[in-house]
mmCIF file of C-alpha atoms in Angstrom:
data_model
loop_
_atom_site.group_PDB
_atom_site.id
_atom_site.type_symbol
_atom_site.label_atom_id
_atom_site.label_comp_id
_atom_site.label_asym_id
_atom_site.label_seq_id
_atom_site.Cartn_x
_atom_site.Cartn_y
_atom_site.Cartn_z
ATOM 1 C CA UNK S 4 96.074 133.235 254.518
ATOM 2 C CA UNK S 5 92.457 134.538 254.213
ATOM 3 C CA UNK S 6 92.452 134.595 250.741
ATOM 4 C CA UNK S 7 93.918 130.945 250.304
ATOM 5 C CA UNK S 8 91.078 130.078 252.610
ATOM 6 C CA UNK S 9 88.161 132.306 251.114
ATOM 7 C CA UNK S 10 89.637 130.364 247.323
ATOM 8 C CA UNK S 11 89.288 126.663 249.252
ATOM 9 C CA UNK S 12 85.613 127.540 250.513
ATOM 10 C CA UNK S 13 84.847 128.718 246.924
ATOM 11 C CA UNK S 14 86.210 125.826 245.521
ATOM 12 C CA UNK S 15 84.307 123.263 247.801
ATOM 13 C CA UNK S 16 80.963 125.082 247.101
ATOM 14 C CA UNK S 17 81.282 124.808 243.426
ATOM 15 C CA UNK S 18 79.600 122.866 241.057
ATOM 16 C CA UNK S 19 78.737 119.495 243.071
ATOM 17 C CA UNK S 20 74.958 119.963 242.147
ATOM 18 C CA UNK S 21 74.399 116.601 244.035
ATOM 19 C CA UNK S 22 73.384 117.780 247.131
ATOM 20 C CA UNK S 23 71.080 119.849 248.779
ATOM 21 C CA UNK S 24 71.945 123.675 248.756
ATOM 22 C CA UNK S 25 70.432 126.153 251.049
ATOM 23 C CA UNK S 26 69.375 129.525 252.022
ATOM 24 C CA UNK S 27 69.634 130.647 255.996
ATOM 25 C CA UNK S 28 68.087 133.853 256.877
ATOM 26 C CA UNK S 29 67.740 135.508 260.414
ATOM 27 C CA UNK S 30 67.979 137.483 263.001
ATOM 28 C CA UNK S 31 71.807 138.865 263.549
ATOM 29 C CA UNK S 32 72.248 140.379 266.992
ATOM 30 C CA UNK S 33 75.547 141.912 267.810
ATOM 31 C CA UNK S 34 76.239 141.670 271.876
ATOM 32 C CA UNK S 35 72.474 140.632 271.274
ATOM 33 C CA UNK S 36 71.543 143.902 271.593
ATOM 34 C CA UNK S 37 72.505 145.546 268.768
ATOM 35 C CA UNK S 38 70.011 144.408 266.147
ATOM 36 C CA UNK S 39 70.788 143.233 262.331
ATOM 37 C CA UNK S 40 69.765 140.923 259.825
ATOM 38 C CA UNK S 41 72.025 137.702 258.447
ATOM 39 C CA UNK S 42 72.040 135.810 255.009
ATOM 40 C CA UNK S 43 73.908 133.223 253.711
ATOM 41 C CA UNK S 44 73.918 130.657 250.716
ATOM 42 C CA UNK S 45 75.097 127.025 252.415
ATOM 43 C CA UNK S 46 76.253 124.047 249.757
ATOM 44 C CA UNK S 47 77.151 120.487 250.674
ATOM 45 C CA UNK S 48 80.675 119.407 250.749
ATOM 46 C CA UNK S 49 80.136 115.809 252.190
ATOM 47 C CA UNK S 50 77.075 113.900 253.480
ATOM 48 C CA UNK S 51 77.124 110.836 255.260
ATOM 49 C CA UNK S 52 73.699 108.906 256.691
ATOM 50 C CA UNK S 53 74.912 106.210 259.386
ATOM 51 C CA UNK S 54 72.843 103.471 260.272
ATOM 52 C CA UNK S 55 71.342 104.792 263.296
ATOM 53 C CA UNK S 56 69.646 107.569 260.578
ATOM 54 C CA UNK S 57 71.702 110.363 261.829
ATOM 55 C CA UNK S 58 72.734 112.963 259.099
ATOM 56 C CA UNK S 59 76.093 114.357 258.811
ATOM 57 C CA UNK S 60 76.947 117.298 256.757
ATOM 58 C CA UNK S 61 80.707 119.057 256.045
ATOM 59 C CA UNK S 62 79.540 122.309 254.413
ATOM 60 C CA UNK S 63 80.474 125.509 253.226
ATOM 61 C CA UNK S 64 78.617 128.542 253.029
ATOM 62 C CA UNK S 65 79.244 132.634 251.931
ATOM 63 C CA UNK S 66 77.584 134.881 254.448
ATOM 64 C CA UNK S 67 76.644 138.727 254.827
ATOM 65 C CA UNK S 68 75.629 140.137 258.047
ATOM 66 C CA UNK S 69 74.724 143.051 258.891
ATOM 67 C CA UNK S 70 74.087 145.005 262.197
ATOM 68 C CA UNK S 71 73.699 148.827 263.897
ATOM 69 C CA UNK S 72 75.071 149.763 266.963
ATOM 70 C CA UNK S 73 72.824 152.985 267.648
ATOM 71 C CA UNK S 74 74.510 156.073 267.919
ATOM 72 C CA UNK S 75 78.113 154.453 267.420
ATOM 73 C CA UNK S 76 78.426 152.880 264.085
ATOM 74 C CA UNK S 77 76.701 150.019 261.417
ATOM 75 C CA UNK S 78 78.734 146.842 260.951
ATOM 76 C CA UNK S 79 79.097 144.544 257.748
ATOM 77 C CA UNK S 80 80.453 141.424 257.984
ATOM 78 C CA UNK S 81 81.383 138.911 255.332
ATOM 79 C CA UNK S 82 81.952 135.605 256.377
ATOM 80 C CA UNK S 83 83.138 132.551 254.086
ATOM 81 C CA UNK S 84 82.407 129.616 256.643
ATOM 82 C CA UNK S 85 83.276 125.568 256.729
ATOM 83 C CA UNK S 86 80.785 123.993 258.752
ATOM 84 C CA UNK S 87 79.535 120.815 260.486
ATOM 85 C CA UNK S 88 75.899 119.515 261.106
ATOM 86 C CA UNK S 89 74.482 116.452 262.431
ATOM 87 C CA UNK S 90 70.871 115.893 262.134
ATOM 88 C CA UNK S 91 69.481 112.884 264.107
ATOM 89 C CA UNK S 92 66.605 110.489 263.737
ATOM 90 C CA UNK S 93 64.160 112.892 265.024
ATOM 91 C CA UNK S 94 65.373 116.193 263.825
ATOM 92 C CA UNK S 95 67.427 117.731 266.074
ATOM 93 C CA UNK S 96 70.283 119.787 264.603
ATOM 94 C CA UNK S 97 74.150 120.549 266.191
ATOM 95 C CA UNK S 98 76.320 122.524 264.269
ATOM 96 C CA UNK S 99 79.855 123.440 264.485
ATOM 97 C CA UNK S 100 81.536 126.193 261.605
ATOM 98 C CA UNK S 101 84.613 128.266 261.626
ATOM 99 C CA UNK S 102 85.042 131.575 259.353
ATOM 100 C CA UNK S 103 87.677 134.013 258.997
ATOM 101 C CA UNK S 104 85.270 136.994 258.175
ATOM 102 C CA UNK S 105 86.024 140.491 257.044
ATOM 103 C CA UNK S 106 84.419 143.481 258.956
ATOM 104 C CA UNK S 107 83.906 146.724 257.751
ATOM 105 C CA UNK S 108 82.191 149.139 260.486
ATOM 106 C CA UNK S 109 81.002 152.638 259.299
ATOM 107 C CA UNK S 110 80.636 155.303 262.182
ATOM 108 C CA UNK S 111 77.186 156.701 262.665
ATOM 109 C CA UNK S 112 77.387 160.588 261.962
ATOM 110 C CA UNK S 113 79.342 162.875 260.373
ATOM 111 C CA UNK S 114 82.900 162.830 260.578
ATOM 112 C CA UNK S 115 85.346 165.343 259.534
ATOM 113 C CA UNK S 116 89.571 165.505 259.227
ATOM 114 C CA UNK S 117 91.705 168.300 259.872
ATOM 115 C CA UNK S 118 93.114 169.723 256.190
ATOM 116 C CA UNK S 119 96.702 171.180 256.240
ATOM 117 C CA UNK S 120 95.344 174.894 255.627
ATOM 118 C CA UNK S 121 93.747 174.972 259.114
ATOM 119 C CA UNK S 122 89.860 173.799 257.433
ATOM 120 C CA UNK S 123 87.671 170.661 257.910
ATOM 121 C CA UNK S 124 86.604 168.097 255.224
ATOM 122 C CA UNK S 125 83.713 165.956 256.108
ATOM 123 C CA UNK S 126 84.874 162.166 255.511
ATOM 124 C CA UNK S 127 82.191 160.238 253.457
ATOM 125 C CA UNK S 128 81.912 156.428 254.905
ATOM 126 C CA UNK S 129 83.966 156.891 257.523
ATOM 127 C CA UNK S 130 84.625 153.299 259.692
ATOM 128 C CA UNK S 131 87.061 150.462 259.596
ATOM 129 C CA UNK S 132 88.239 147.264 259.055
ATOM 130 C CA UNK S 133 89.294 144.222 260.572
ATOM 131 C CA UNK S 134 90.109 140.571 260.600
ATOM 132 C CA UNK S 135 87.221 138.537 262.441
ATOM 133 C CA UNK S 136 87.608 134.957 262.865
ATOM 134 C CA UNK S 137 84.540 133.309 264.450
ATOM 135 C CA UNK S 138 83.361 130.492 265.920
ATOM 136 C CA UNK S 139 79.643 129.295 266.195
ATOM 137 C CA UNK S 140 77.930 126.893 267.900
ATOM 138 C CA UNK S 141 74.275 126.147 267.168
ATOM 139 C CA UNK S 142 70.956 123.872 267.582
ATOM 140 C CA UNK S 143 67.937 123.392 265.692
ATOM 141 C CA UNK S 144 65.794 121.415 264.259
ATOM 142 C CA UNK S 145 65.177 120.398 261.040
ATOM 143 C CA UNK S 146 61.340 120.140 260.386
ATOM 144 C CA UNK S 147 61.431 117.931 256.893
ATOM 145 C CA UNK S 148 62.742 115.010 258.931
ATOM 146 C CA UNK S 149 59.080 113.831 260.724
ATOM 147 C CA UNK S 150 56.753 116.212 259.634
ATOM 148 C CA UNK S 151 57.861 116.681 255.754
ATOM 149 C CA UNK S 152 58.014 120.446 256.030
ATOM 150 C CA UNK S 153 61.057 121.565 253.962
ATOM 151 C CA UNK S 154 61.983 123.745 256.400
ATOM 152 C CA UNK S 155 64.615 123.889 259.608
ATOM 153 C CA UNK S 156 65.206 126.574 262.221
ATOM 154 C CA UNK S 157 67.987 127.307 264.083
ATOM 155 C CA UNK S 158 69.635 129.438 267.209
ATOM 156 C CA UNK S 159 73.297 129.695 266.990
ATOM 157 C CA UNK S 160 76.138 131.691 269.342
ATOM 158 C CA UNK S 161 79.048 133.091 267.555
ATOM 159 C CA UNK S 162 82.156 134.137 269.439
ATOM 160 C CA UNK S 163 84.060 136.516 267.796
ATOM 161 C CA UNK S 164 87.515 138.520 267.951
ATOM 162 C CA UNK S 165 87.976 141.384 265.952
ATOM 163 C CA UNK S 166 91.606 142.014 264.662
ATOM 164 C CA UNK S 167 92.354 145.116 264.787
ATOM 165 C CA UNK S 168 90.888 146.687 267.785
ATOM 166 C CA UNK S 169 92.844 150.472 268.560
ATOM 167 C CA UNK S 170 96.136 149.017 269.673
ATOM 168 C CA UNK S 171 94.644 145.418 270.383
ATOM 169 C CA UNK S 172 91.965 142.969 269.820
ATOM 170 C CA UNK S 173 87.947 143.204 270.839
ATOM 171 C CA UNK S 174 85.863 139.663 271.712
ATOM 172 C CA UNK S 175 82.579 140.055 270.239
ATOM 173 C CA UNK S 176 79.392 137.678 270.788
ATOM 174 C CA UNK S 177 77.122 137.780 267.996
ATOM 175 C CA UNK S 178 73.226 135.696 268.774
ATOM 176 C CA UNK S 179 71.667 134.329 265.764
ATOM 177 C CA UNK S 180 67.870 133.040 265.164
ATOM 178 C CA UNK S 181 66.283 132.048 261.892
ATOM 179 C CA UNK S 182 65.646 129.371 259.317
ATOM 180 C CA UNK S 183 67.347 127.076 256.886
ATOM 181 C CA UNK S 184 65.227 127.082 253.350
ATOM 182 C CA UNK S 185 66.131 124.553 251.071
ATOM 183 C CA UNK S 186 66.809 125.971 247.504
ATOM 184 C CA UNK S 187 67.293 122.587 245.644
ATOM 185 C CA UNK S 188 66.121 118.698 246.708
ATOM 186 C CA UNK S 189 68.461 116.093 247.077
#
């Protein structure tokens, strides 16, 4: 199911060169706390302007965050997303997305596993992965709309569920900050 997914958000964010495509960048923080760094290329699928001048955007994006949870491990996720954003008249920015992300966590120090003679080999990378859909919710505003400035910044909650978690699954809250760069004019 992932897969089929991660194909159709490839496939969407091919080559429709007729839109706008664009670069977010910010702050990634994990339970808020736990500080990282997120990036993520963003391409038109549909835009619609309605008469009222409001923007509305259907768009899909590939993402790579990245976090560290001191003392306790560094987390990687990889997030194909399908998003929605309205822009209206005077800039203001909702958005809506859904991803089914991949997380890979490595543990922060050195691990080592039993051998059968009785010894201890140190495990290289050693972590996990898991299945995290996610849902975010953000607001912004996009500055190019009133004061031509191609540039828009954003804040942005992601809930979270991580699949596998030991025997169960682990809600995770993610806070993101940053900025939406345009890489291409419509």
């Amino acid at each position: 199911m992932k897969c089929k997914f991660l194909w159709f958000v490839l496939f969407c964010t091919g080559p429709q060169f007729l839109y706008a495509q664009s670069l977010r960048l910010g702050y990634f923080g994990e339970t808020v706390s736990h500080y990282g760094l997120r990036v993520a290329y963003e391409k038109p699928v549909a835009v619609s302007v309605s008469a009222r001048h409001a923007k509305r955007m259907l768009y899909g994006s590939l993402g790579v965050a990245g976090y560290q949870h001191p003392q306790n491990h560094i987390g990687l996720i990889v997030s194909p997303e399908i998003g929605f954003r309205r822009t209206g008249k005077k800039g203001a920015l909702f958005e809506l997305s859904l991803s089914p992300a991949y997380f890979r966590y490595f543990l922060d120090g050195k691990t080592y596993e039993a051998t059968t003679d009785g010894d201890f080999d140190r495990v290289r990378f050693a972590g996990g992965n898991a299945f995290m859909p996610t849902l975010s919710l953000g607001v912004g505003h996009d500055l190019s709309v009133r004061r031509k400035v191609p540039l828009a910044w954003y804040v942005r909650l992601d809930l979270m569920q991580q699949r596998p978690y030991n025997t169960s699954n682990l809600i995770r809250f993610a806070l993101e900050a940053g900025t939406l760069i345009p890489l291409k004019k419509q």
